[in-house]
């Protein structure tokens, strides 16, 4: 039975650009977006890293291309976005995933550390969104999905620069949602808890650290990349069309406390 109330999570015909896609969550999101039907522009600082991910997606039957994009270099953002639009004639989804994290007590934070967190996590994300939005606005439709963190919503010791940058991401999402929503472009954030990736494995494989994290997650375990992918695909799809200016937590309830 066909129902007009059945939401679609498919992304056939959509072109999605993902930043910071060389590994971890970004790489997994590229694979998931491709499996959902999108053509994925895999971007990474090093072109060969993006090419390796795009090749794996194509080998699995998906559609992907590789582009070099450093979010701290506004020229490189512009060239990558121009390349994608020239190749496909459209750009439907931006997943602004590139980000850096580091543990550092506040008293040890240097200007260099602070600037790096802000340059990548906040300024880089903004200028990537600013480069993509005009193409979406011209189409009258688009989705900007910003990678935030539970650390944007609650305090976590030793994360002052990271948390400040991700808190800024949430405010950026809200402002852009107001400016671009009326033009057909929704803007939302995804805020995961600890996600098991090659980058977090070393710490999460340490039983005492894992126990200290899990005791704060009501569902009783850390997240996986597919948990983040579920949120991203929902926000990118027709099913998520009415969601704008939200920060979707994928944290098993950590921030509900
Ligand atoms: N893994 C987690 O537990 C977790 C939890 C919450 C939020 N996040 C967020 O998810 C995103 C991905 O995290 P991850 O765990 O996969 O981390 P990761 O370190 O494995 O991946 C980060 C990616 O960003 C890229 N990157 C760094 N600087 C860049 C730049 N200047 N230009 C372009 N790319 C750049 C890296 O090369 C890498 O591909 C980040 O924004 C992170 O803050 C991760």
mmCIF file of C-alpha atoms and ligand atoms in Angstrom:
data_model
loop_
_atom_site.group_PDB
_atom_site.id
_atom_site.type_symbol
_atom_site.label_atom_id
_atom_site.label_comp_id
_atom_site.label_asym_id
_atom_site.label_seq_id
_atom_site.Cartn_x
_atom_site.Cartn_y
_atom_site.Cartn_z
ATOM 1 C CA UNK A 1 0.000 0.000 0.000
ATOM 2 C CA UNK A 2 1.390 3.422 -0.969
ATOM 3 C CA UNK A 3 1.020 6.123 1.655
ATOM 4 C CA UNK A 4 1.780 9.810 1.242
ATOM 5 C CA UNK A 5 2.633 9.768 4.958
ATOM 6 C CA UNK A 6 5.512 7.331 4.538
ATOM 7 C CA UNK A 7 8.736 9.342 4.816
ATOM 8 C CA UNK A 8 11.578 8.662 2.402
ATOM 9 C CA UNK A 9 15.131 8.242 3.668
ATOM 10 C CA UNK A 10 16.563 7.634 0.187
ATOM 11 C CA UNK A 11 19.052 10.043 -1.366
ATOM 12 C CA UNK A 12 18.861 9.008 -5.022
ATOM 13 C CA UNK A 13 19.879 11.844 -7.343
ATOM 14 C CA UNK A 14 21.385 13.901 -4.516
ATOM 15 C CA UNK A 15 24.975 15.156 -4.534
ATOM 16 C CA UNK A 16 26.569 15.254 -1.076
ATOM 17 C CA UNK A 17 29.904 16.844 -0.168
ATOM 18 C CA UNK A 18 31.628 15.632 3.013
ATOM 19 C CA UNK A 19 34.627 17.390 4.594
ATOM 20 C CA UNK A 20 37.324 15.670 6.627
ATOM 21 C CA UNK A 21 36.469 12.382 4.946
ATOM 22 C CA UNK A 22 39.902 10.739 4.995
ATOM 23 C CA UNK A 23 39.049 8.538 7.982
ATOM 24 C CA UNK A 24 36.800 8.002 10.983
ATOM 25 C CA UNK A 25 33.295 9.408 11.026
ATOM 26 C CA UNK A 26 33.752 11.356 7.756
ATOM 27 C CA UNK A 27 34.792 8.259 5.836
ATOM 28 C CA UNK A 28 31.915 6.257 7.317
ATOM 29 C CA UNK A 29 29.415 8.992 6.460
ATOM 30 C CA UNK A 30 30.582 8.969 2.832
ATOM 31 C CA UNK A 31 29.980 5.217 2.652
ATOM 32 C CA UNK A 32 26.557 5.529 4.282
ATOM 33 C CA UNK A 33 25.457 8.449 2.067
ATOM 34 C CA UNK A 34 26.521 6.493 -1.029
ATOM 35 C CA UNK A 35 24.633 3.409 0.195
ATOM 36 C CA UNK A 36 21.548 5.628 0.621
ATOM 37 C CA UNK A 37 21.815 6.566 -3.065
ATOM 38 C CA UNK A 38 23.742 9.857 -3.028
ATOM 39 C CA UNK A 39 26.666 10.678 -5.262
ATOM 40 C CA UNK A 40 29.366 11.584 -2.775
ATOM 41 C CA UNK A 41 32.075 14.208 -3.200
ATOM 42 C CA UNK A 42 34.681 12.869 -0.793
ATOM 43 C CA UNK A 43 36.949 15.682 0.359
ATOM 44 C CA UNK A 44 40.109 15.589 2.441
ATOM 45 C CA UNK A 45 43.174 17.727 2.938
ATOM 46 C CA UNK A 46 45.222 15.253 0.897
ATOM 47 C CA UNK A 47 43.772 14.290 -2.459
ATOM 48 C CA UNK A 48 45.184 10.751 -2.267
ATOM 49 C CA UNK A 49 43.285 10.142 1.009
ATOM 50 C CA UNK A 50 40.033 11.261 -0.641
ATOM 51 C CA UNK A 51 40.806 9.132 -3.696
ATOM 52 C CA UNK A 52 41.273 6.018 -1.556
ATOM 53 C CA UNK A 53 37.848 6.491 0.101
ATOM 54 C CA UNK A 54 36.138 7.288 -3.232
ATOM 55 C CA UNK A 55 37.709 4.185 -4.806
ATOM 56 C CA UNK A 56 36.380 1.978 -1.982
ATOM 57 C CA UNK A 57 32.883 3.443 -2.433
ATOM 58 C CA UNK A 58 32.987 2.840 -6.184
ATOM 59 C CA UNK A 59 34.263 -0.715 -5.669
ATOM 60 C CA UNK A 60 31.198 -1.314 -3.461
ATOM 61 C CA UNK A 61 28.897 -0.073 -6.257
ATOM 62 C CA UNK A 62 28.440 3.545 -5.087
ATOM 63 C CA UNK A 63 29.116 6.800 -6.901
ATOM 64 C CA UNK A 64 31.893 9.054 -5.614
ATOM 65 C CA UNK A 65 34.557 11.540 -6.620
ATOM 66 C CA UNK A 66 37.616 12.810 -4.748
ATOM 67 C CA UNK A 67 38.601 16.427 -4.087
ATOM 68 C CA UNK A 68 41.232 18.162 -2.025
ATOM 69 C CA UNK A 69 39.733 20.532 0.566
ATOM 70 C CA UNK A 70 41.421 22.072 3.602
ATOM 71 C CA UNK A 71 38.829 23.921 5.666
ATOM 72 C CA UNK A 72 41.465 26.377 6.928
ATOM 73 C CA UNK A 73 42.206 27.482 3.362
ATOM 74 C CA UNK A 74 39.306 29.462 1.917
ATOM 75 C CA UNK A 75 40.716 29.218 -1.620
ATOM 76 C CA UNK A 76 40.831 25.420 -1.385
ATOM 77 C CA UNK A 77 37.206 25.354 -0.157
ATOM 78 C CA UNK A 78 36.162 27.473 -3.156
ATOM 79 C CA UNK A 79 38.018 25.299 -5.686
ATOM 80 C CA UNK A 80 36.658 22.036 -4.289
ATOM 81 C CA UNK A 81 33.067 23.309 -4.267
ATOM 82 C CA UNK A 82 33.481 24.704 -7.808
ATOM 83 C CA UNK A 83 34.868 21.330 -8.977
ATOM 84 C CA UNK A 84 31.889 19.464 -7.514
ATOM 85 C CA UNK A 85 29.329 21.847 -9.023
ATOM 86 C CA UNK A 86 31.129 21.739 -12.398
ATOM 87 C CA UNK A 87 31.130 17.902 -12.346
ATOM 88 C CA UNK A 88 27.536 17.330 -11.303
ATOM 89 C CA UNK A 89 25.748 20.601 -12.000
ATOM 90 C CA UNK A 90 24.329 20.611 -8.475
ATOM 91 C CA UNK A 91 25.103 20.348 -4.776
ATOM 92 C CA UNK A 92 22.373 19.168 -2.431
ATOM 93 C CA UNK A 93 23.974 18.240 0.877
ATOM 94 C CA UNK A 94 26.978 19.507 2.798
ATOM 95 C CA UNK A 95 28.185 17.408 5.711
ATOM 96 C CA UNK A 96 30.669 19.711 7.440
ATOM 97 C CA UNK A 97 32.464 17.006 9.385
ATOM 98 C CA UNK A 98 36.109 18.113 9.489
ATOM 99 C CA UNK A 99 37.111 18.733 13.071
ATOM 100 C CA UNK A 100 39.876 18.449 15.612
ATOM 101 C CA UNK A 101 39.678 17.421 19.248
ATOM 102 C CA UNK A 102 42.267 17.468 22.009
ATOM 103 C CA UNK A 103 42.348 17.035 25.770
ATOM 104 C CA UNK A 104 44.083 19.918 27.510
ATOM 105 C CA UNK A 105 43.506 21.437 30.947
ATOM 106 C CA UNK A 106 42.417 25.073 30.594
ATOM 107 C CA UNK A 107 45.545 26.322 32.353
ATOM 108 C CA UNK A 108 47.692 24.686 29.667
ATOM 109 C CA UNK A 109 45.816 26.029 26.626
ATOM 110 C CA UNK A 110 48.079 28.084 24.384
ATOM 111 C CA UNK A 111 47.081 30.671 21.819
ATOM 112 C CA UNK A 112 48.207 28.257 19.107
ATOM 113 C CA UNK A 113 45.966 25.458 20.431
ATOM 114 C CA UNK A 114 42.993 27.806 20.779
ATOM 115 C CA UNK A 115 43.422 29.244 17.281
ATOM 116 C CA UNK A 116 43.765 25.798 15.693
ATOM 117 C CA UNK A 117 40.513 24.536 17.281
ATOM 118 C CA UNK A 118 38.653 27.650 16.189
ATOM 119 C CA UNK A 119 40.184 27.713 12.696
ATOM 120 C CA UNK A 120 39.181 24.140 11.897
ATOM 121 C CA UNK A 121 36.036 23.521 13.960
ATOM 122 C CA UNK A 122 34.338 26.912 13.726
ATOM 123 C CA UNK A 123 35.810 29.239 11.083
ATOM 124 C CA UNK A 124 36.511 26.384 8.658
ATOM 125 C CA UNK A 125 32.986 25.060 9.040
ATOM 126 C CA UNK A 126 31.459 28.486 8.468
ATOM 127 C CA UNK A 127 33.392 29.242 5.287
ATOM 128 C CA UNK A 128 32.643 25.781 3.893
ATOM 129 C CA UNK A 129 28.926 26.365 4.476
ATOM 130 C CA UNK A 130 29.194 29.863 2.992
ATOM 131 C CA UNK A 131 30.826 28.437 -0.165
ATOM 132 C CA UNK A 132 28.172 25.715 -0.620
ATOM 133 C CA UNK A 133 25.035 27.684 0.245
ATOM 134 C CA UNK A 134 24.839 29.897 -2.880
ATOM 135 C CA UNK A 135 24.554 26.791 -5.088
ATOM 136 C CA UNK A 136 21.827 25.356 -2.870
ATOM 137 C CA UNK A 137 19.996 28.680 -2.743
ATOM 138 C CA UNK A 138 20.138 28.882 -6.546
ATOM 139 C CA UNK A 139 18.530 25.406 -6.686
ATOM 140 C CA UNK A 140 15.995 26.500 -4.077
ATOM 141 C CA UNK A 141 16.898 23.452 -1.972
ATOM 142 C CA UNK A 142 19.754 22.126 0.073
ATOM 143 C CA UNK A 143 20.859 20.682 3.403
ATOM 144 C CA UNK A 144 23.736 21.839 5.551
ATOM 145 C CA UNK A 145 24.631 19.388 8.319
ATOM 146 C CA UNK A 146 27.276 20.548 10.771
ATOM 147 C CA UNK A 147 29.203 18.132 12.970
ATOM 148 C CA UNK A 148 28.880 19.359 16.517
ATOM 149 C CA UNK A 149 29.423 17.298 19.682
ATOM 150 C CA UNK A 150 27.822 16.588 23.043
ATOM 151 C CA UNK A 151 30.705 18.766 24.301
ATOM 152 C CA UNK A 152 28.803 21.711 22.783
ATOM 153 C CA UNK A 153 25.949 21.172 25.258
ATOM 154 C CA UNK A 154 27.557 20.086 28.522
ATOM 155 C CA UNK A 155 30.873 20.808 30.157
ATOM 156 C CA UNK A 156 33.588 18.177 29.823
ATOM 157 C CA UNK A 157 36.814 18.875 31.723
ATOM 158 C CA UNK A 158 39.937 19.506 29.638
ATOM 159 C CA UNK A 159 37.936 20.422 26.530
ATOM 160 C CA UNK A 160 37.670 24.192 26.850
ATOM 161 C CA UNK A 161 38.759 25.132 23.319
ATOM 162 C CA UNK A 162 36.969 22.169 21.704
ATOM 163 C CA UNK A 163 33.735 22.783 23.633
ATOM 164 C CA UNK A 164 33.834 26.501 22.901
ATOM 165 C CA UNK A 165 34.283 25.828 19.188
ATOM 166 C CA UNK A 166 31.421 23.302 19.094
ATOM 167 C CA UNK A 167 29.169 25.599 21.134
ATOM 168 C CA UNK A 168 29.884 28.187 18.458
ATOM 169 C CA UNK A 169 28.880 25.647 15.810
ATOM 170 C CA UNK A 170 25.455 25.302 17.474
ATOM 171 C CA UNK A 171 24.908 29.051 17.405
ATOM 172 C CA UNK A 172 26.086 29.193 13.793
ATOM 173 C CA UNK A 173 23.537 26.493 12.920
ATOM 174 C CA UNK A 174 20.717 28.524 14.481
ATOM 175 C CA UNK A 175 21.615 31.764 12.711
ATOM 176 C CA UNK A 176 22.143 30.121 9.314
ATOM 177 C CA UNK A 177 18.859 28.214 9.704
ATOM 178 C CA UNK A 178 17.062 31.544 10.068
ATOM 179 C CA UNK A 179 18.851 33.158 7.115
ATOM 180 C CA UNK A 180 18.810 30.231 4.659
ATOM 181 C CA UNK A 181 15.660 28.350 5.694
ATOM 182 C CA UNK A 182 13.414 30.811 3.828
ATOM 183 C CA UNK A 183 15.586 30.201 0.745
ATOM 184 C CA UNK A 184 15.025 26.430 0.836
ATOM 185 C CA UNK A 185 18.190 25.401 2.658
ATOM 186 C CA UNK A 186 17.906 23.737 6.068
ATOM 187 C CA UNK A 187 20.797 23.910 8.506
ATOM 188 C CA UNK A 188 21.169 21.492 11.409
ATOM 189 C CA UNK A 189 23.820 20.066 13.676
ATOM 190 C CA UNK A 190 24.544 16.531 14.864
ATOM 191 C CA UNK A 191 25.987 16.215 18.362
ATOM 192 C CA UNK A 192 27.450 12.773 19.068
ATOM 193 C CA UNK A 193 28.786 11.363 22.306
ATOM 194 C CA UNK A 194 32.009 9.319 22.224
ATOM 195 C CA UNK A 195 31.997 7.376 18.966
ATOM 196 C CA UNK A 196 34.232 4.359 18.507
ATOM 197 C CA UNK A 197 36.553 5.155 15.570
ATOM 198 C CA UNK A 198 40.185 4.385 14.730
ATOM 199 C CA UNK A 199 40.949 7.827 16.228
ATOM 200 C CA UNK A 200 39.206 7.167 19.583
ATOM 201 C CA UNK A 201 39.925 3.423 19.781
ATOM 202 C CA UNK A 202 43.139 3.767 21.781
ATOM 203 C CA UNK A 203 41.394 5.672 24.600
ATOM 204 C CA UNK A 204 38.129 3.716 24.466
ATOM 205 C CA UNK A 205 40.004 0.398 24.540
ATOM 206 C CA UNK A 206 41.361 1.424 27.939
ATOM 207 C CA UNK A 207 38.857 -0.233 30.369
ATOM 208 C CA UNK A 208 38.985 2.433 33.114
ATOM 209 C CA UNK A 209 38.471 5.268 30.653
ATOM 210 C CA UNK A 210 35.698 3.376 28.843
ATOM 211 C CA UNK A 211 33.915 2.674 32.156
ATOM 212 C CA UNK A 212 34.102 6.383 33.112
ATOM 213 C CA UNK A 213 32.481 7.307 29.797
ATOM 214 C CA UNK A 214 29.849 4.580 29.715
ATOM 215 C CA UNK A 215 28.624 5.335 33.231
ATOM 216 C CA UNK A 216 27.447 8.704 31.863
ATOM 217 C CA UNK A 217 25.618 7.221 28.858
ATOM 218 C CA UNK A 218 22.155 5.980 29.886
ATOM 219 C CA UNK A 219 21.937 3.413 27.058
ATOM 220 C CA UNK A 220 25.107 1.839 28.466
ATOM 221 C CA UNK A 221 27.541 1.930 25.538
ATOM 222 C CA UNK A 222 29.467 4.349 23.335
ATOM 223 C CA UNK A 223 28.267 5.147 19.823
ATOM 224 C CA UNK A 224 29.295 3.732 16.478
ATOM 225 C CA UNK A 225 29.771 5.532 13.184
ATOM 226 C CA UNK A 226 26.469 4.096 11.929
ATOM 227 C CA UNK A 227 24.650 5.898 14.756
ATOM 228 C CA UNK A 228 25.958 9.223 13.437
ATOM 229 C CA UNK A 229 25.188 8.147 9.865
ATOM 230 C CA UNK A 230 21.557 7.496 10.831
ATOM 231 C CA UNK A 231 21.184 11.090 12.020
ATOM 232 C CA UNK A 232 22.955 12.532 8.977
ATOM 233 C CA UNK A 233 20.903 10.535 6.487
ATOM 234 C CA UNK A 234 17.678 11.508 8.242
ATOM 235 C CA UNK A 235 18.583 15.211 8.119
ATOM 236 C CA UNK A 236 19.700 14.952 4.469
ATOM 237 C CA UNK A 237 16.600 13.089 3.338
ATOM 238 C CA UNK A 238 13.039 14.089 2.541
ATOM 239 C CA UNK A 239 12.084 12.650 5.944
ATOM 240 C CA UNK A 240 14.036 15.449 7.636
ATOM 241 C CA UNK A 241 12.678 18.286 5.492
ATOM 242 C CA UNK A 242 10.898 20.090 8.350
ATOM 243 C CA UNK A 243 13.875 20.001 10.702
ATOM 244 C CA UNK A 244 15.750 23.309 10.662
ATOM 245 C CA UNK A 245 17.998 24.917 13.254
ATOM 246 C CA UNK A 246 18.138 21.787 15.418
ATOM 247 C CA UNK A 247 21.015 20.142 17.180
ATOM 248 C CA UNK A 248 20.262 16.423 17.021
ATOM 249 C CA UNK A 249 22.031 14.650 19.878
ATOM 250 C CA UNK A 250 23.323 11.133 19.222
ATOM 251 C CA UNK A 251 24.533 10.602 22.743
ATOM 252 C CA UNK A 252 22.517 7.760 24.272
ATOM 253 C CA UNK A 253 21.084 10.299 26.725
ATOM 254 C CA UNK A 254 24.323 11.798 28.138
ATOM 255 C CA UNK A 255 23.051 15.378 27.782
ATOM 256 C CA UNK A 256 19.570 14.531 29.091
ATOM 257 C CA UNK A 257 21.039 14.483 32.622
HETATM 258 N N1 LIG B 1 34.729 10.449 17.460
HETATM 259 C C1 LIG B 1 34.028 11.032 18.415
HETATM 260 O O1 LIG B 1 33.907 10.503 19.516
HETATM 261 C C2 LIG B 1 33.317 12.349 18.152
HETATM 262 C C3 LIG B 1 32.350 12.773 19.073
HETATM 263 C C4 LIG B 1 31.683 13.978 18.832
HETATM 264 C C5 LIG B 1 31.966 14.721 17.713
HETATM 265 N N2 LIG B 1 32.921 14.280 16.847
HETATM 266 C C6 LIG B 1 33.173 15.129 15.671
HETATM 267 O O2 LIG B 1 33.040 14.361 14.490
HETATM 268 C C7 LIG B 1 33.937 14.850 13.485
HETATM 269 C C8 LIG B 1 34.804 13.719 12.975
HETATM 270 O O3 LIG B 1 35.520 13.200 14.075
HETATM 271 P P1 LIG B 1 36.367 11.832 14.020
HETATM 272 O O4 LIG B 1 36.214 11.189 15.340
HETATM 273 O O5 LIG B 1 36.073 11.069 12.788
HETATM 274 O O6 LIG B 1 37.846 12.453 14.001
HETATM 275 P P2 LIG B 1 39.111 12.143 13.114
HETATM 276 O O7 LIG B 1 40.255 12.872 13.722
HETATM 277 O O8 LIG B 1 39.248 10.663 12.904
HETATM 278 O O9 LIG B 1 38.675 12.804 11.736
HETATM 279 C C9 LIG B 1 38.680 14.189 11.566
HETATM 280 C C10 LIG B 1 38.823 14.456 10.098
HETATM 281 O O10 LIG B 1 38.947 15.876 9.905
HETATM 282 C C11 LIG B 1 40.048 16.088 9.060
HETATM 283 N N3 LIG B 1 40.609 17.422 9.205
HETATM 284 C C12 LIG B 1 41.323 17.943 10.227
HETATM 285 N N4 LIG B 1 41.714 19.202 9.916
HETATM 286 C C13 LIG B 1 41.224 19.456 8.671
HETATM 287 C C14 LIG B 1 41.290 20.565 7.790
HETATM 288 N N5 LIG B 1 41.988 21.666 8.112
HETATM 289 N N6 LIG B 1 40.657 20.500 6.596
HETATM 290 C C15 LIG B 1 39.979 19.388 6.241
HETATM 291 N N7 LIG B 1 39.916 18.285 7.010
HETATM 292 C C16 LIG B 1 40.515 18.332 8.214
HETATM 293 C C17 LIG B 1 41.055 14.990 9.417
HETATM 294 O O11 LIG B 1 42.026 14.819 8.407
HETATM 295 C C18 LIG B 1 40.112 13.809 9.533
HETATM 296 O O12 LIG B 1 39.798 13.258 8.284
HETATM 297 C C19 LIG B 1 34.710 15.998 14.142
HETATM 298 O O13 LIG B 1 34.114 17.234 13.812
HETATM 299 C C20 LIG B 1 34.579 15.703 15.626
HETATM 300 O O14 LIG B 1 34.714 16.853 16.424
HETATM 301 C C21 LIG B 1 33.606 13.120 17.034
#
